[in-house]
Structures are given as C-alpha cells and as structure tokens.
Amino acid sequence: MNKEKKVPERSCIGCGAKREKKELLRVLRSPEGLWEIDPTGRKNGRGAYLCPDPECLRKAEKRRGLQKSFRMEVPAEIYRRLQEELERLAK
Ligand SMILES: [Zn+2]
C-alpha cells in the first residue's frame, strides 16, 4: 500500500539516523587524501554522510564514525577542521 517513491537514504555517521541523501552533508576524502565537507555531494572521492549539525560531528568523533566508514585512522585534528568547516557552512 506504500506508494511513496524510494529515495536514496544514508545513515549519519554521528547519530545513526537514516535520512535522505540530500538532507545530509557529505564528508569527503579526496584522492589526494584531503578531507572536506562537500555540500554538493558531487565531488570526486570517498564520502560518508552526516547531519548538517555540529553535534553529530562530535558524536561521530566519539563513535569513531569516520574511522569505521573509511577503515583508516583519522586524527582528532581532522575532526576539528571539519567541525570548523561545518560551523562556517551552518551560518
Ligand atoms: Zn546525525
């Protein structure tokens, strides 16, 4: 009976909530190894998804969300830089 169209869903690496892709921010690791937030979701590289909420990034750090998602070590400094970028985008 559900006639709603299937929309692509992703889980936030912080709170774990499933949301539509377009409602989430993409955290990108470029082929050069640079980390950034990709609001368009179109840049080249591997991505993980996060609610547009600095609180979720803090949760992701506690849960080691990026480490799990990318299967690599992620220094605390990377989280701090992403946090700054996220706060800038939120303004
Ligand atoms: Zn979240």
PDB file of C-alpha atoms and ligand atoms in Angstrom:
ATOM      1  CA  MET A   1       0.000   0.000   0.000  1.00  0.00           C
ATOM      2  CA  ASN A   2       3.014   2.244   0.285  1.00  0.00           C
ATOM      3  CA  LYS A   3       3.082   4.307  -2.874  1.00  0.00           C
ATOM      4  CA  GLU A   4       5.868   6.607  -1.838  1.00  0.00           C
ATOM      5  CA  LYS A   5       8.834   6.600  -4.136  1.00  0.00           C
ATOM      6  CA  LYS A   6      12.018   5.113  -2.806  1.00  0.00           C
ATOM      7  CA  VAL A   7      14.529   7.831  -2.150  1.00  0.00           C
ATOM      8  CA  PRO A   8      18.203   7.166  -1.603  1.00  0.00           C
ATOM      9  CA  GLU A   9      18.865   7.032   2.125  1.00  0.00           C
ATOM     10  CA  ARG A  10      22.086   7.220   4.048  1.00  0.00           C
ATOM     11  CA  SER A  11      22.921   6.897   7.724  1.00  0.00           C
ATOM     12  CA  CYS A  12      24.538   9.720   9.638  1.00  0.00           C
ATOM     13  CA  ILE A  13      27.910   8.597  10.997  1.00  0.00           C
ATOM     14  CA  GLY A  14      27.165  10.564  14.180  1.00  0.00           C
ATOM     15  CA  CYS A  15      23.650   9.824  15.399  1.00  0.00           C
ATOM     16  CA  GLY A  16      22.995   6.890  13.061  1.00  0.00           C
ATOM     17  CA  ALA A  17      19.694   8.303  11.814  1.00  0.00           C
ATOM     18  CA  LYS A  18      18.651   7.369   8.311  1.00  0.00           C
ATOM     19  CA  ARG A  19      17.808  10.348   6.186  1.00  0.00           C
ATOM     20  CA  GLU A  20      17.510  11.310   2.589  1.00  0.00           C
ATOM     21  CA  LYS A  21      20.835  11.857   0.969  1.00  0.00           C
ATOM     22  CA  LYS A  22      20.007  15.463   0.157  1.00  0.00           C
ATOM     23  CA  GLU A  23      19.335  16.213   3.834  1.00  0.00           C
ATOM     24  CA  LEU A  24      22.798  15.097   4.831  1.00  0.00           C
ATOM     25  CA  LEU A  25      26.206  16.605   4.325  1.00  0.00           C
ATOM     26  CA  ARG A  26      28.869  14.587   2.638  1.00  0.00           C
ATOM     27  CA  VAL A  27      32.246  14.326   4.297  1.00  0.00           C
ATOM     28  CA  LEU A  28      34.699  13.716   1.557  1.00  0.00           C
ATOM     29  CA  ARG A  29      38.167  12.306   1.396  1.00  0.00           C
ATOM     30  CA  SER A  30      39.674  13.291  -1.916  1.00  0.00           C
ATOM     31  CA  PRO A  31      42.003  11.011  -3.880  1.00  0.00           C
ATOM     32  CA  GLU A  32      44.808  13.290  -2.663  1.00  0.00           C
ATOM     33  CA  GLY A  33      43.900  12.469   0.939  1.00  0.00           C
ATOM     34  CA  LEU A  34      42.335  15.817   1.791  1.00  0.00           C
ATOM     35  CA  TRP A  35      39.277  15.927   3.990  1.00  0.00           C
ATOM     36  CA  GLU A  36      36.484  18.374   3.388  1.00  0.00           C
ATOM     37  CA  ILE A  37      32.767  18.860   3.577  1.00  0.00           C
ATOM     38  CA  ASP A  38      31.175  18.622   0.182  1.00  0.00           C
ATOM     39  CA  PRO A  39      27.757  20.288   0.338  1.00  0.00           C
ATOM     40  CA  THR A  40      27.005  19.434  -3.299  1.00  0.00           C
ATOM     41  CA  GLY A  41      27.728  15.717  -2.852  1.00  0.00           C
ATOM     42  CA  ARG A  42      29.250  15.636  -6.305  1.00  0.00           C
ATOM     43  CA  LYS A  43      32.961  15.880  -5.779  1.00  0.00           C
ATOM     44  CA  ASN A  44      35.238  13.024  -6.560  1.00  0.00           C
ATOM     45  CA  GLY A  45      36.388  10.859  -3.689  1.00  0.00           C
ATOM     46  CA  ARG A  46      35.076   8.622  -0.950  1.00  0.00           C
ATOM     47  CA  GLY A  47      32.334  10.006   1.205  1.00  0.00           C
ATOM     48  CA  ALA A  48      30.497   9.494   4.460  1.00  0.00           C
ATOM     49  CA  TYR A  49      27.274  11.172   5.458  1.00  0.00           C
ATOM     50  CA  LEU A  50      26.494  13.428   8.376  1.00  0.00           C
ATOM     51  CA  CYS A  51      23.526  15.525   9.511  1.00  0.00           C
ATOM     52  CA  PRO A  52      24.228  19.233   8.996  1.00  0.00           C
ATOM     53  CA  ASP A  53      24.690  19.564  12.736  1.00  0.00           C
ATOM     54  CA  PRO A  54      27.971  20.120  14.604  1.00  0.00           C
ATOM     55  CA  GLU A  55      26.583  17.934  17.403  1.00  0.00           C
ATOM     56  CA  CYS A  56      26.520  14.954  15.038  1.00  0.00           C
ATOM     57  CA  LEU A  57      30.144  15.508  14.143  1.00  0.00           C
ATOM     58  CA  ARG A  58      31.009  15.453  17.852  1.00  0.00           C
ATOM     59  CA  LYS A  59      29.076  12.193  18.167  1.00  0.00           C
ATOM     60  CA  ALA A  60      30.869  10.838  15.128  1.00  0.00           C
ATOM     61  CA  GLU A  61      34.195  11.581  16.776  1.00  0.00           C
ATOM     62  CA  LYS A  62      33.153   9.706  19.926  1.00  0.00           C
ATOM     63  CA  ARG A  63      31.862   6.757  17.904  1.00  0.00           C
ATOM     64  CA  ARG A  64      34.861   6.843  15.588  1.00  0.00           C
ATOM     65  CA  GLY A  65      32.438   7.189  12.704  1.00  0.00           C
ATOM     66  CA  LEU A  66      34.945   8.300  10.097  1.00  0.00           C
ATOM     67  CA  GLN A  67      37.381   5.590  11.106  1.00  0.00           C
ATOM     68  CA  LYS A  68      34.693   2.946  10.680  1.00  0.00           C
ATOM     69  CA  SER A  69      33.422   4.395   7.468  1.00  0.00           C
ATOM     70  CA  PHE A  70      36.818   4.785   5.807  1.00  0.00           C
ATOM     71  CA  ARG A  71      38.588   1.937   7.597  1.00  0.00           C
ATOM     72  CA  MET A  72      41.557   4.062   8.497  1.00  0.00           C
ATOM     73  CA  GLU A  73      42.889   6.161  11.322  1.00  0.00           C
ATOM     74  CA  VAL A  74      41.543   9.699  11.408  1.00  0.00           C
ATOM     75  CA  PRO A  75      43.454  12.149  13.605  1.00  0.00           C
ATOM     76  CA  ALA A  76      41.497  14.341  16.004  1.00  0.00           C
ATOM     77  CA  GLU A  77      42.780  17.319  14.031  1.00  0.00           C
ATOM     78  CA  ILE A  78      40.717  16.218  11.020  1.00  0.00           C
ATOM     79  CA  TYR A  79      37.560  16.234  13.121  1.00  0.00           C
ATOM     80  CA  ARG A  80      38.463  19.685  14.414  1.00  0.00           C
ATOM     81  CA  ARG A  81      38.938  21.069  10.908  1.00  0.00           C
ATOM     82  CA  LEU A  82      35.684  19.519   9.696  1.00  0.00           C
ATOM     83  CA  GLN A  83      33.954  20.999  12.740  1.00  0.00           C
ATOM     84  CA  GLU A  84      35.185  24.460  11.792  1.00  0.00           C
ATOM     85  CA  GLU A  85      34.048  23.970   8.220  1.00  0.00           C
ATOM     86  CA  LEU A  86      30.647  22.728   9.360  1.00  0.00           C
ATOM     87  CA  GLU A  87      30.157  25.707  11.643  1.00  0.00           C
ATOM     88  CA  ARG A  88      31.080  28.026   8.801  1.00  0.00           C
ATOM     89  CA  LEU A  89      28.573  26.334   6.491  1.00  0.00           C
ATOM     90  CA  ALA A  90      25.856  26.482   9.126  1.00  0.00           C
ATOM     91  CA  LYS A  91      25.992  30.266   9.228  1.00  0.00           C
TER      92      LYS A  91
HETATM   93 ZN    ZN B   1      23.136  12.880  12.731  1.00  0.00          ZN
END
